[in-house]
Coordinates of C-alpha atoms and ligand atoms in Angstrom, one line a residue:
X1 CA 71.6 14.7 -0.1
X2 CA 74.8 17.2 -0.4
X3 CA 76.6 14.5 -0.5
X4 CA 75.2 13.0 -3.7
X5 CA 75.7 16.3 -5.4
X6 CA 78.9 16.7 -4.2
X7 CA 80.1 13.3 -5.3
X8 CA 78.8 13.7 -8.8
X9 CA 80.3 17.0 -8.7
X10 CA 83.5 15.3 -8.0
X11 CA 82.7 12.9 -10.8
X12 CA 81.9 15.6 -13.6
X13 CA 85.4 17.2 -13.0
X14 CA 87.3 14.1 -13.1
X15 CA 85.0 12.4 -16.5
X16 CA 83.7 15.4 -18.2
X17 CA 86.1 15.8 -21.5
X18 CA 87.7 12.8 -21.4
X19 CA 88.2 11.1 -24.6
X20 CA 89.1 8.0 -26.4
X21 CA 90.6 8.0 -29.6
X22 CA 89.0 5.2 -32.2
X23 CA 90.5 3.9 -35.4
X24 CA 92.0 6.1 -37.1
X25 CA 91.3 9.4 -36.5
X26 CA 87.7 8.9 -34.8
X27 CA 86.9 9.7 -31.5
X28 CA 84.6 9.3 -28.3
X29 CA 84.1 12.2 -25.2
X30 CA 82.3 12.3 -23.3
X31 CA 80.6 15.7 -22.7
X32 CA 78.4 15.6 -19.7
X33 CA 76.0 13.0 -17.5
X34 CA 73.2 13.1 -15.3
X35 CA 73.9 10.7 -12.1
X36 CA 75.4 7.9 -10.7
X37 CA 75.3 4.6 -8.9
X38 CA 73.8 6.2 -5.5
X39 CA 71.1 7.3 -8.6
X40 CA 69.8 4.5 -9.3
X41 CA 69.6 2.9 -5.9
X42 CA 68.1 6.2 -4.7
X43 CA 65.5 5.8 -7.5
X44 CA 65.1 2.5 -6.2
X45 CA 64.1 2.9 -2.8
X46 CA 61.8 5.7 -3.5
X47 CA 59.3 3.0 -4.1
X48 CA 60.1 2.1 0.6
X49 CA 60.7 5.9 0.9
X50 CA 64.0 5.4 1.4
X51 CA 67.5 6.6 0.1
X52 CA 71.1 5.1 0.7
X53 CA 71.5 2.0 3.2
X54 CA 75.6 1.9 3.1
X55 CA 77.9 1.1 0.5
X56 CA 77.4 -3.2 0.4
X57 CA 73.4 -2.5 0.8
X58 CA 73.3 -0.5 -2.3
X59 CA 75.4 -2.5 -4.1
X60 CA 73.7 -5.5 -3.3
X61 CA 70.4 -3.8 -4.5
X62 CA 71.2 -2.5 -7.6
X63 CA 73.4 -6.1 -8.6
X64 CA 69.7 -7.4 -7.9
X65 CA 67.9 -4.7 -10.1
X66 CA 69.7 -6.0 -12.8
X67 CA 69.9 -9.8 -12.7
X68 CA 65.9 -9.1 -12.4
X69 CA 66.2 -6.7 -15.0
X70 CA 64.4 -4.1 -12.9
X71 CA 65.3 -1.4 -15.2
X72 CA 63.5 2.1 -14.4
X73 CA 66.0 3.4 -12.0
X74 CA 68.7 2.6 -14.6
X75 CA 66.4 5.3 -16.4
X76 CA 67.7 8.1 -13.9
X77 CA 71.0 8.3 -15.5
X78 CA 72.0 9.4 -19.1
X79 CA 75.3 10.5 -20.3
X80 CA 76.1 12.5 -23.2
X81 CA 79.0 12.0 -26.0
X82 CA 80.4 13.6 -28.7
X83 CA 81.5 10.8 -31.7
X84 CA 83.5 11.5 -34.9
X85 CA 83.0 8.1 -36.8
X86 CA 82.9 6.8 -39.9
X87 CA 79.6 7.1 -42.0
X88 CA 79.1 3.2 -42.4
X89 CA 79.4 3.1 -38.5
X90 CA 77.6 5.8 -37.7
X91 CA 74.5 4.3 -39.9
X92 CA 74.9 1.3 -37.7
X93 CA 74.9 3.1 -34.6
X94 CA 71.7 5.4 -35.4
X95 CA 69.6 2.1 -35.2
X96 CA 69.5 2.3 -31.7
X97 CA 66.3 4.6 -31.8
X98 CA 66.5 5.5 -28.1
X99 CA 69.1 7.7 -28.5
X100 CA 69.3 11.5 -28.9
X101 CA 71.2 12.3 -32.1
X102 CA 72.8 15.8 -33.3
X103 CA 74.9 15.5 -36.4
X104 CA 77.2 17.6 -38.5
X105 CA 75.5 18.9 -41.5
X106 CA 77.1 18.5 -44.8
X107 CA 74.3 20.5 -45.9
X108 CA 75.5 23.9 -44.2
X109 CA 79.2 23.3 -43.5
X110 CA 82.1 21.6 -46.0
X111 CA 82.6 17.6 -44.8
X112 CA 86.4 18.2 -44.0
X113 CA 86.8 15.8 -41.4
X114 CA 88.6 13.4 -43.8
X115 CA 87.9 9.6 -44.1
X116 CA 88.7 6.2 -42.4
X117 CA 91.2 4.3 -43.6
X118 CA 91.4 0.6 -42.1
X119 CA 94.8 -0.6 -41.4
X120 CA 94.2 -4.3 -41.1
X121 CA 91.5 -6.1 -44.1
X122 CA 89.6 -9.0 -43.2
X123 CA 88.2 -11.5 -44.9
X124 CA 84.3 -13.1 -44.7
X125 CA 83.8 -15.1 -42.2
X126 CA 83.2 -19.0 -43.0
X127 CA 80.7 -19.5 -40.1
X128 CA 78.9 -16.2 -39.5
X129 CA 77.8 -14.9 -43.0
X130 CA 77.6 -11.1 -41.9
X131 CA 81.0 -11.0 -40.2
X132 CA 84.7 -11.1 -40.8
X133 CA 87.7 -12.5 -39.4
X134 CA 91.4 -13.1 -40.0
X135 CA 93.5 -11.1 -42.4
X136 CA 93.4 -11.1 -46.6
X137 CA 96.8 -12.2 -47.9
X138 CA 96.7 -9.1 -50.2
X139 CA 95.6 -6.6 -47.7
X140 CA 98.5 -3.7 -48.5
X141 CA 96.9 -3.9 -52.1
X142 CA 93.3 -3.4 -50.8
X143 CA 94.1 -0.7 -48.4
X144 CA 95.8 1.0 -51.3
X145 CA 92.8 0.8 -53.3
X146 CA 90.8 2.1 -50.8
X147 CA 93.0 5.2 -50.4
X148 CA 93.4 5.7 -54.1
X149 CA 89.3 6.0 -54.3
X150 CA 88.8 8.3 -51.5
X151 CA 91.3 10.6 -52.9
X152 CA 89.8 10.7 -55.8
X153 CA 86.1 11.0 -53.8
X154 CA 87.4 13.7 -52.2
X155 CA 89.5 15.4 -54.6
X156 CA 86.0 15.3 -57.0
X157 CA 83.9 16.7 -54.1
X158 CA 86.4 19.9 -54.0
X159 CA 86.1 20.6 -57.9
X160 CA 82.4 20.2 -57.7
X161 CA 82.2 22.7 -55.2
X162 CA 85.0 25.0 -57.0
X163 CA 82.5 24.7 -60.1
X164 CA 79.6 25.9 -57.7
X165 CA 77.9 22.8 -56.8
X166 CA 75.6 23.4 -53.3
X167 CA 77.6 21.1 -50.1
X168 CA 74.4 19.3 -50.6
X169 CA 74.9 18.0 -54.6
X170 CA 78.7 17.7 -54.3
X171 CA 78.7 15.5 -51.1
X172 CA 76.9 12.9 -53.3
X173 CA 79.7 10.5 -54.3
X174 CA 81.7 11.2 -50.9
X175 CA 82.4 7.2 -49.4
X176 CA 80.6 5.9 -46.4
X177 CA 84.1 5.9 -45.0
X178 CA 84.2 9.6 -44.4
X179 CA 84.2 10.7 -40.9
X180 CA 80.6 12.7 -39.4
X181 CA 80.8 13.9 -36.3
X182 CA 77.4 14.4 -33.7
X183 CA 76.8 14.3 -29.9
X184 CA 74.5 11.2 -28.6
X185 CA 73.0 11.2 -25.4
X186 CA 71.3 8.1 -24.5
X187 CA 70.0 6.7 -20.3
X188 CA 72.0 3.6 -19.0
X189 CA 68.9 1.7 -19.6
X190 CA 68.8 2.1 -22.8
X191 CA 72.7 2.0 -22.9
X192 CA 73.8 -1.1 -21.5
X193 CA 71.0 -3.0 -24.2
X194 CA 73.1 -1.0 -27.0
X195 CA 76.1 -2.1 -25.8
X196 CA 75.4 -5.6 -25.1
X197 CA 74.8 -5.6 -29.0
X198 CA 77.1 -3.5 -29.9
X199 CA 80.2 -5.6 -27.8
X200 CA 79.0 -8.3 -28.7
X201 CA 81.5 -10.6 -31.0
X202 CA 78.8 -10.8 -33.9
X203 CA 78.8 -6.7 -34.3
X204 CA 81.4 -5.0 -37.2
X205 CA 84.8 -4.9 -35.3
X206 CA 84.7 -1.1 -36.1
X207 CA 81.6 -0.7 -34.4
X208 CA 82.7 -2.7 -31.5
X209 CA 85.4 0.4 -30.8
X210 CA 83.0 2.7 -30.4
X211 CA 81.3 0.2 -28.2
X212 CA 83.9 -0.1 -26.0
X213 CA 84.9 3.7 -26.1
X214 CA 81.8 4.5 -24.4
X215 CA 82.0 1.6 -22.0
X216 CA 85.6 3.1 -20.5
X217 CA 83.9 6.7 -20.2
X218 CA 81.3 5.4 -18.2
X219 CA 83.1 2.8 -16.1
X220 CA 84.3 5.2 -13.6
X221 CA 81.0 7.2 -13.2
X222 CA 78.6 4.1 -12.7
X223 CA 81.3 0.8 -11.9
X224 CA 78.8 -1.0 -9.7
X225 CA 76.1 -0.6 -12.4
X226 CA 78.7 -2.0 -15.3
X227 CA 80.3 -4.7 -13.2
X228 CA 76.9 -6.4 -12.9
X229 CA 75.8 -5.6 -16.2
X230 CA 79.2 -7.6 -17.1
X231 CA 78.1 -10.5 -15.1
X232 CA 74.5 -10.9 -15.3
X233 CA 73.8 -9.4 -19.2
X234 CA 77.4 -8.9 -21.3
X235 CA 79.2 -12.3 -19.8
X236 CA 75.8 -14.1 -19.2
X237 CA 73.6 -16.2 -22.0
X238 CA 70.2 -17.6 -21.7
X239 CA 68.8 -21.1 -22.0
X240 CA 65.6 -21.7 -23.9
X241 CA 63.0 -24.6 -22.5
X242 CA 64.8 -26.6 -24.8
X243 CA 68.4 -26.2 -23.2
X244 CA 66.9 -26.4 -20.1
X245 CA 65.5 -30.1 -20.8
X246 CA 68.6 -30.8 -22.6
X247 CA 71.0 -29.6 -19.2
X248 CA 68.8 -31.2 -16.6
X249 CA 69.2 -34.3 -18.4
X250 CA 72.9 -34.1 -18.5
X251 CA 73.3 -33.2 -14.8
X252 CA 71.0 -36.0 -13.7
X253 CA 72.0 -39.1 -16.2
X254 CA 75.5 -38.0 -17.5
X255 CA 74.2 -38.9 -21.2
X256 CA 76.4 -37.6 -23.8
X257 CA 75.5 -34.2 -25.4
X258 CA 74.3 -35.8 -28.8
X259 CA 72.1 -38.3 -26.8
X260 CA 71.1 -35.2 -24.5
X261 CA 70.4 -33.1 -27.0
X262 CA 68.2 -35.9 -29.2
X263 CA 65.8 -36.1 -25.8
X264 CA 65.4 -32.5 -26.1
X265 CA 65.0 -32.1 -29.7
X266 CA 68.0 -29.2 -30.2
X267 CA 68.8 -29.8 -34.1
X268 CA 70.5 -27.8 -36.5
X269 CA 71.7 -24.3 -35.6
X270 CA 70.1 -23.9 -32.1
X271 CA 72.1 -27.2 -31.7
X272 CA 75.4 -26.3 -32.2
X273 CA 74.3 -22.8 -30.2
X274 CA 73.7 -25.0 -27.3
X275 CA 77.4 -26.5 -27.5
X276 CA 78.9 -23.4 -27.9
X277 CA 77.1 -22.3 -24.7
X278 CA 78.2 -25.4 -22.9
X279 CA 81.8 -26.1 -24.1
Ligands
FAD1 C1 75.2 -7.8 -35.1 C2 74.0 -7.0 -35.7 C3 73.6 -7.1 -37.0 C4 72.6 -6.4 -37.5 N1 72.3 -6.6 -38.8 C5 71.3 -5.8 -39.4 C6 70.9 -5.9 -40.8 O1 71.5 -6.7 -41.5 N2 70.0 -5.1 -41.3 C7 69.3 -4.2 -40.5 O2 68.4 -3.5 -41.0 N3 69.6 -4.1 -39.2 C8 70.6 -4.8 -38.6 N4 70.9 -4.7 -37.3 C9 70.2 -3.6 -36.5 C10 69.2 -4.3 -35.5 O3 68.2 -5.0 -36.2 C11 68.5 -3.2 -34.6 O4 67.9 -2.3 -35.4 C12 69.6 -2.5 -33.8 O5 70.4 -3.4 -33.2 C13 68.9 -1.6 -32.8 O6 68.3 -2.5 -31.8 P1 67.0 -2.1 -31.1 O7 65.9 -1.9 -32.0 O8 66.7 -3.2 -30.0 O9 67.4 -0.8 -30.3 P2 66.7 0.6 -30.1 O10 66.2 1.2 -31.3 O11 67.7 1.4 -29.2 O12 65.5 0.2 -29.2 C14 65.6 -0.3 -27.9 C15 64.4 -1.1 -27.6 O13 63.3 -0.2 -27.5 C16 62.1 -0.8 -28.1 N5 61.7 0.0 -29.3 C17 62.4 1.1 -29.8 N6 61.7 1.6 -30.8 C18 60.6 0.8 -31.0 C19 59.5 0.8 -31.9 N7 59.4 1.7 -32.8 N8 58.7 -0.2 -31.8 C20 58.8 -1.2 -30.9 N9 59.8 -1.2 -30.0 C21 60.7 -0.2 -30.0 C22 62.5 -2.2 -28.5 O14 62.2 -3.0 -27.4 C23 64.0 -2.1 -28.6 O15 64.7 -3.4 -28.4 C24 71.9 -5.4 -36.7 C25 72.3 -5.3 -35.4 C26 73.4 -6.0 -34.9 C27 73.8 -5.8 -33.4

């Protein structure tokens, strides 16, 4: 048992503090955790009344707890961050409702944590209607735009409060790019389904940052847990009954994948999601 508490021990002085910087001036520490690997495998066997069985036991364990998402022990471990992001990611980012959220007020204190500029503007994506991709031709024009209106955002916000305006009425025209700060504390469980949304390709690249901010801080503290949530969750996709039909057929008649997917009746979207599985 010392051992445990020693190695996390170990852990906290090597992780606790560190930080990632993100876009611009945004940032990711992380501030404390709760466990480790031997955690949830610990957790684990409590159901045999047992603990540890060796380093390749364990890991063979918990890689098993999460291809069969047996996800309680991953319960055993939470970490704890401090963000400063952008307000349009941070909206994004409160969704996940299993998280424990304290945040800046811009009630009590002056917002003075200035605002995100992007340094690269994309345009809309022709396939995925929410997202973005590429690079606008005139994107030094739009970045100066969006410069020229936070100044001015900002510059109002100032006055208002100069002319005796409450933080709480002049903060009312401030952008959604200005920066918040809050801590977030959240359990792997919970963690690893945030961040297999929140990595994944479809979610805003500015998001994705803080995605993979967190992921880096937590690496080293829990790697067996995140290698196999790369291979069996992040790195993995599902088939439906459909896809299933569709891939047995292939493998045992070598039919084409229009013919095969005609059999199983895959048309439209769930179609061409099926050949982007396969190709
Ligand atoms: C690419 C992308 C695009 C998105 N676009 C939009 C959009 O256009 N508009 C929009 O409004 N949102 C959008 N979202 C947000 C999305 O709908 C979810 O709100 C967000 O991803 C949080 O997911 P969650 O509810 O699974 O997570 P959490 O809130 O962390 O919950 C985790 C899990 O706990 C359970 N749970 C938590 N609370 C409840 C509850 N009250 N009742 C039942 N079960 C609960 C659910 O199983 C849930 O999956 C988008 C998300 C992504 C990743």
């Amino acid at each position: 048992m010392e051992d445990i508490y020693e190695q996390e021990a170990k852990l906290k002085r090597e992780n606790c503090g560190r930080t990632i910087e993100v876009l611009d001036s945004g940032f990711v520490r992380l501030v404390d955790f709760l466990g480790n690997d031997t955690s949830i495998v610990q957790a684990a066997r409590v159901s045999f009344n047992k603990g540890s069985k060796g380093e390749e036991k364990d890991k063979e364990l918990l890689r098993y707890l999460m291809r069969h998402r047996h996800t309680s022990p991953l319960e055993m471990v939470e970490f704890k961050f401090h963000f400063k992001l952008p307000i349009f990611v941070a909206r994004q980012i409160i969704r996940h409702r299993t998280a424990n959220v304290n945040e800046q007020s811009s009630r009590y204190s002056k917002l003075n944590n200035g605002s995100y500029v992007p340094n690269h503007i994309r345009v809309q994506d022709k396939f995925n209607k929410q997202g973005s991709s590429g690079h606008a031709e005139n994107e030094e024009e739009i970045i100066g735009i969006i410069e020229a209106g936070q100044n001015s955002a900002f510059a109002d916000y100032d006055n208002m409060l100069a002319m005796g305006a409450a933080k709480e009425m002049a903060r009312v025209n401030l952008p959604v790019s200005a920066y918040t700060q809050w801590y977030w504390k959240m359990d792997l469980h919970n963690l690893f389904h945030f961040l297999g949304l929140r990595l994944h390709p479809h979610a805003q690249w500015e998001t994705r940052e803080y995605a993979k901010a967190v992921f880096e801080l937590i690496k080293p503290i829990v790697p067996v847990a995140c290698e196999a949530f790369e291979d069996y969750r992040l790195n993995s996709c599902t088939f439906s009954a459909k896809e299933m039909k569709a891939l047995k057929l292939l493998l045992s008649t070598g039919g084409k994948w229009d013919w095969v997917a005609d059999q199983a009746g895959l048309e439209g979207l769930e179609r061409k999601e099926f050949f982007d599985k396969i190709k």
